Short mmCIF file of C-alpha atoms in Angstrom, two decimals:
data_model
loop_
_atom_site.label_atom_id
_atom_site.label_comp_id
_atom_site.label_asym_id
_atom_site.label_seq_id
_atom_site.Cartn_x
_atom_site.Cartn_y
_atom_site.Cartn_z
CA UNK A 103 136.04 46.96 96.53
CA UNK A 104 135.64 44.08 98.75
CA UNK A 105 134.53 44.97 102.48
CA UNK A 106 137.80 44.60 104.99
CA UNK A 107 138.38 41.18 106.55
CA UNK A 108 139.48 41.08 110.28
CA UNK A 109 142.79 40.65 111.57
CA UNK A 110 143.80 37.30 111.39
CA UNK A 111 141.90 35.52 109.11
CA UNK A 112 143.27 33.51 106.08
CA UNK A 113 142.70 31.33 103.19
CA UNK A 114 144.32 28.23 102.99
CA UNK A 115 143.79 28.00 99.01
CA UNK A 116 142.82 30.59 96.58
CA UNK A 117 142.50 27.99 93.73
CA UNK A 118 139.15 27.22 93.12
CA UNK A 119 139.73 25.34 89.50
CA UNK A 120 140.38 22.02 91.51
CA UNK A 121 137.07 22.48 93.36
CA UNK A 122 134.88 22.13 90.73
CA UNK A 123 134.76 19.17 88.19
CA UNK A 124 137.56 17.75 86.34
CA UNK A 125 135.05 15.04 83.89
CA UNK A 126 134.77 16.45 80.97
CA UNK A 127 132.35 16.09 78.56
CA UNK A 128 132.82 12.50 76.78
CA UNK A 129 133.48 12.54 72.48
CA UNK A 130 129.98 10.98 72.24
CA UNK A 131 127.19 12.57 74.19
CA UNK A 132 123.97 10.91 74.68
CA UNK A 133 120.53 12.02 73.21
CA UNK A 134 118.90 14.39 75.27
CA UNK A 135 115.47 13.09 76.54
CA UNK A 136 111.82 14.82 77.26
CA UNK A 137 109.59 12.72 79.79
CA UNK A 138 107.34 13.71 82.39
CA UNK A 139 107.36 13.80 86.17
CA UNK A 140 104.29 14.66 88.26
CA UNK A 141 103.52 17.43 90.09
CA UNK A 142 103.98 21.16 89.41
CA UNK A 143 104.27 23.82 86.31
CA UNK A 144 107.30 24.06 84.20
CA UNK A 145 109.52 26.53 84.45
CA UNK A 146 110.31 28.53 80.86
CA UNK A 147 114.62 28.26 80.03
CA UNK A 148 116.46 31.55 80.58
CA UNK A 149 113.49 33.13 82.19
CA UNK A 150 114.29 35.72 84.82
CA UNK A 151 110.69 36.79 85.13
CA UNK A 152 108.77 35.76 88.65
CA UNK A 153 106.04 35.65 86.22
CA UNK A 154 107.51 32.69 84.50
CA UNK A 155 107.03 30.93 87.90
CA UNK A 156 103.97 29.49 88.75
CA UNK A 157 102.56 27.80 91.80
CA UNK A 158 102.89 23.82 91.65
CA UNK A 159 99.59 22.73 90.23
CA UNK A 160 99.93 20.58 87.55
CA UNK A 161 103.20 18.72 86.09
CA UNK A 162 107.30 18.88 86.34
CA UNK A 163 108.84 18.39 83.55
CA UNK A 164 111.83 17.14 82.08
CA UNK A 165 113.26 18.47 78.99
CA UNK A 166 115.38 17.99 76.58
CA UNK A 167 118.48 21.43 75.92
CA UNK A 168 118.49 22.79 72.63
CA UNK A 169 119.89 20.36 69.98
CA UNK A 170 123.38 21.38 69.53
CA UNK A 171 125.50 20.25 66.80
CA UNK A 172 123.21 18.11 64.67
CA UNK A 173 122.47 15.75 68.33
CA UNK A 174 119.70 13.06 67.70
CA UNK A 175 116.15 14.09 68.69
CA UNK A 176 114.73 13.18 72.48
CA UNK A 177 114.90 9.80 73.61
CA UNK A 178 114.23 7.30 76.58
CA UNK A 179 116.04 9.25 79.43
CA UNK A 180 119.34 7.58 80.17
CA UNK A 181 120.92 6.15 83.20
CA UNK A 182 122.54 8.03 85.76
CA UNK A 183 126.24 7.99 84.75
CA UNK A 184 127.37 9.93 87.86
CA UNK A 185 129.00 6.77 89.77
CA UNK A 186 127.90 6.02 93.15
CA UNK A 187 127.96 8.49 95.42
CA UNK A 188 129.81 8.51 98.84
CA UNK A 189 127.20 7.28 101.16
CA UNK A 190 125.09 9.44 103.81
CA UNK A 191 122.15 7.38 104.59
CA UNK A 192 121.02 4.30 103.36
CA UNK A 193 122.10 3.58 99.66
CA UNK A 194 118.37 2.89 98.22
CA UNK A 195 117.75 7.00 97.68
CA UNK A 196 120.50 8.88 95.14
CA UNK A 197 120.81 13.03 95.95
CA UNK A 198 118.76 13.59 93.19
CA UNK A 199 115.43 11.26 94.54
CA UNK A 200 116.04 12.86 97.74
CA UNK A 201 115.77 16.46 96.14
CA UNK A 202 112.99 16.06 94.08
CA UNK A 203 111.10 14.13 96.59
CA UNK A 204 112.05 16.78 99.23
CA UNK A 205 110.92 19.92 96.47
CA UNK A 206 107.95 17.49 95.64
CA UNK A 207 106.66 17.79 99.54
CA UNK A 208 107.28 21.33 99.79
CA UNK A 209 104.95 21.77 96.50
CA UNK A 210 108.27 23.76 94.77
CA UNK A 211 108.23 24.84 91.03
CA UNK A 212 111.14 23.28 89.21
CA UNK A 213 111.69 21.72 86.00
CA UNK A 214 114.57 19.07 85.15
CA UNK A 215 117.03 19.57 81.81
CA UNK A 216 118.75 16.70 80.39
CA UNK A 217 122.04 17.90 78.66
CA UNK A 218 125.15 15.59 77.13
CA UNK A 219 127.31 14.81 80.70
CA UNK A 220 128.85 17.85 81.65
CA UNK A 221 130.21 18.85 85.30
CA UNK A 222 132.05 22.14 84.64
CA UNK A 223 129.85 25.37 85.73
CA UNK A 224 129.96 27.73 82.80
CA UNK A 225 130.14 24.86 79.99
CA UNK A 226 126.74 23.38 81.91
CA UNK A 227 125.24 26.78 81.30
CA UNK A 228 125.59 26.92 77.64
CA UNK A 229 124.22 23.66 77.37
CA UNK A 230 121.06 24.79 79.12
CA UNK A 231 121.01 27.85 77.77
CA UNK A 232 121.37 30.70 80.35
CA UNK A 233 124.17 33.13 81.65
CA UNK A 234 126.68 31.34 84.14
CA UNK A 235 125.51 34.22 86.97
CA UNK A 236 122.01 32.19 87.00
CA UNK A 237 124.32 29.36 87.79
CA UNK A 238 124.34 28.05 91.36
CA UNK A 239 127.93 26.70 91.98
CA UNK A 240 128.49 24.57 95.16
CA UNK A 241 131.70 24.39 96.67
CA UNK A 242 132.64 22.48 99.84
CA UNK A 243 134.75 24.63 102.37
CA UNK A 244 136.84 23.48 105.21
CA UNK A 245 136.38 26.64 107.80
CA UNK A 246 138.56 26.46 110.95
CA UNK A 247 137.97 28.47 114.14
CA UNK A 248 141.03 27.23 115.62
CA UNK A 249 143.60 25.33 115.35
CA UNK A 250 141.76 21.78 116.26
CA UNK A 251 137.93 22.13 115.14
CA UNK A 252 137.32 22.64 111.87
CA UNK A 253 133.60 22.41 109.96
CA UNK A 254 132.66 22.16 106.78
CA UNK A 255 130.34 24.60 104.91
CA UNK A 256 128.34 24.09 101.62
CA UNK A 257 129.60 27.64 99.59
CA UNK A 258 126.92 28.44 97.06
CA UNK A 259 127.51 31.16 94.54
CA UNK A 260 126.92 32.28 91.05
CA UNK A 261 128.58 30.17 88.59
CA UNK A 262 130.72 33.31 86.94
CA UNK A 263 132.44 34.24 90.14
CA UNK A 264 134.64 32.32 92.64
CA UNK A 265 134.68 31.86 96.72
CA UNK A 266 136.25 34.93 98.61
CA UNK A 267 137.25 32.07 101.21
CA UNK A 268 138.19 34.81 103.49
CA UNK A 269 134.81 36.22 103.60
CA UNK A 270 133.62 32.16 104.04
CA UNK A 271 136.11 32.43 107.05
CA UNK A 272 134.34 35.53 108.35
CA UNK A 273 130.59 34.79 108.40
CA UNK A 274 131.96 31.10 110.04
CA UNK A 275 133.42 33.04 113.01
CA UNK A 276 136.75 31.11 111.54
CA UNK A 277 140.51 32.00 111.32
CA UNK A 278 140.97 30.22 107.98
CA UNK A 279 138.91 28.78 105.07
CA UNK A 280 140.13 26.42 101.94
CA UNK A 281 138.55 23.78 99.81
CA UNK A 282 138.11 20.46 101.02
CA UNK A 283 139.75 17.90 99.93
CA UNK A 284 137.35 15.91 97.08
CA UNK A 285 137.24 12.71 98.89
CA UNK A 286 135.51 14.63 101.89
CA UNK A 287 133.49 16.79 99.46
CA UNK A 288 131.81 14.33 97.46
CA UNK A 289 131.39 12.51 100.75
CA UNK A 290 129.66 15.29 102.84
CA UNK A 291 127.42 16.88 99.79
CA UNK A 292 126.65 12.16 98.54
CA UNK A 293 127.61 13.00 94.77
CA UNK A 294 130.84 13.67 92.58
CA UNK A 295 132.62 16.75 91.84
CA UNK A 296 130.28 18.87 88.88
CA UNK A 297 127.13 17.77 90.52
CA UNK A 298 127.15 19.05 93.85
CA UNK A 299 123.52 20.28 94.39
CA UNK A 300 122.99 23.57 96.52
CA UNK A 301 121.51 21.64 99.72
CA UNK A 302 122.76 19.57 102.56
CA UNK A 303 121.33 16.39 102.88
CA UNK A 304 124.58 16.03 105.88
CA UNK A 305 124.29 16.98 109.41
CA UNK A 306 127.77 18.18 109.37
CA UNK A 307 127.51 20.67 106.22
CA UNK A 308 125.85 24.20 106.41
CA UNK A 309 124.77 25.85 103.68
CA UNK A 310 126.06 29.10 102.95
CA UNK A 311 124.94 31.36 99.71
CA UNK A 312 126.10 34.43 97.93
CA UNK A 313 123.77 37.07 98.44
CA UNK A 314 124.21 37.91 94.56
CA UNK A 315 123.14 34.79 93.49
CA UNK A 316 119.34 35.19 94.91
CA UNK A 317 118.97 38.54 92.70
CA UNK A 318 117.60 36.14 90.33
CA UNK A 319 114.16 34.73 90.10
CA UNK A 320 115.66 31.21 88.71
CA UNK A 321 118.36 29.33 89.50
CA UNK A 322 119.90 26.17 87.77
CA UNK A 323 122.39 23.47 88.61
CA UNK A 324 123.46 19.99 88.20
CA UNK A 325 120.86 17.69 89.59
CA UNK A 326 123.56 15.32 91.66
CA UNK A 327 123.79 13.94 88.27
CA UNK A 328 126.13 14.96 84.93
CA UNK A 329 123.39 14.78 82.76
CA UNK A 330 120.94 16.10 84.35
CA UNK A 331 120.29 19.90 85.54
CA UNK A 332 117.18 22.07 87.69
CA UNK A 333 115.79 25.04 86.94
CA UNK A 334 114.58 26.30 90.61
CA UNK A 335 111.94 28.87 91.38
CA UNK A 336 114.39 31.00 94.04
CA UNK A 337 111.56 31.99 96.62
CA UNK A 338 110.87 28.09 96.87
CA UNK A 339 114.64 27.48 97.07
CA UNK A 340 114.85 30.00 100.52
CA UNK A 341 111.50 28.69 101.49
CA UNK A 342 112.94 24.98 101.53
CA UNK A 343 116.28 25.25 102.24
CA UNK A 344 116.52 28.55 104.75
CA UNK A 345 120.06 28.68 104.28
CA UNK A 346 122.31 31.41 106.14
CA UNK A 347 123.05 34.59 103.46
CA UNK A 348 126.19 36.71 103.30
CA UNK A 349 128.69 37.70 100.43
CA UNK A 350 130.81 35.44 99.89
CA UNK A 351 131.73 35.70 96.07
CA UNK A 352 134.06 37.33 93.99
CA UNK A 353 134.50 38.42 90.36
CA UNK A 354 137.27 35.90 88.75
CA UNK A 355 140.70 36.91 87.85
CA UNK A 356 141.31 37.91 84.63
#
């Protein structure tokens, strides 16, 4: 049973299906692709062992999911197909070069997985081949202490629950909570819906994360791309990104 919420606290939305990407996955999905980027150990798929998690000493890698359904074998990686983001700082660096430069400097152990484009949280998942708790899902909040500030936080929790906005409310010292708007989203977190990445690369967005979702060793998510996902040691994840913890998650309805 979910802990009591103060007096006077409420959600604006409890729909959280518009919050996360509506692209689906296109008819014909491109090859997936195996290349190399330097610096660090990969990480194995579906492991939730800290011994599958080595310090960064010799190569990241990016690799290819599982074929599926007779799909071609690896090719030349393709383009990013996200669209341009929203932007935050000058245009010449996408999310994704910022994040793997930034996990680059801070010597992190990731690996990269290219998949056929897909934004959704549990269908991304399957195509890299791990349970949608190990999921990171990113969700940006409107939180409002009164009735003419508002901020915006950066929810992050396991990709088979939803946001308990009241609880977001809470641990903002807010009266209400509800998605923002996706105009302001992809804005404040510089990439579209289905490949919001769990850091804040935006002075006004503050990270906030599930305290379920760092039970794991691993965590994945979209790379600020479609095609694209990380695999993400979790102790280098806190290390780098020293975001504040509470619960804020829920099992889903039904």
């Amino acid at each position: 049973m979910p802990a009591p919420v103060p007096h006077g606290i409420t959600a604006e939305s409890t729909a959280e299906s518009t919050a996360e990407s509506t692209t689906a996955s296109p008819a014909a999905a491109p090859a997936p692709i195996a290349a190399t980027i330097p610096t660090s150990t990969p990480i194995p798929p579906c492991s939730t062992s800290a011994s599958a998690v080595t310090p960064a000493d010799t190569e990241h890698t990016v690799t290819a999911a599982a074929p599926r359904d007779g799909l071609p074998p690896a090719g030349p990686p393709p383009p990013d197909t996200a669209g341009p983001p929203a932007p935050t700082e000058p245009q010449e660096r996408s999310v994704n070069e910022r994040l793997t430069a930034l996990l680059d400097d801070a010597g992190a152990t990731y690996r990269l997985i290219a998949h056929p484009p897909e934004g959704r949280t549990v269908e991304a998942s399957a195509l890299r081949g791990h349970p949608p708790a190990l999921g990171a899902k990113s969700l940006v909040v409107v939180v409002r202490p009164d009735k003419r500030t508002r901020r915006h936080v950066l929810a992050v929790i396991p990709g088979d629950r939803r946001v308990d906005l009241l609880r977001v409310a809470e641990s903002a010292d807010a009266r209400k909570a509800g998605f923002a708007d996706r105009e302001t989203a992809e804005k404040l977190a510089g990439s579209v819906s289905g490949t919001i990445v769990p850091f804040s690369f935006h002075p006004e967005l503050e990270v906030l994360v599930d305290e379920d979702l760092l039970d794991h060793d691993i965590l994945y998510f979209n790379a600020a791309r479609l095609d694209l996902s990380m695999a993400l040691a979790t102790k280098d994840y806190l290390r780098v990104v020293n975001p504040r913890t509470a619960r804020i998650s829920e099992p889903p309805v039904g």
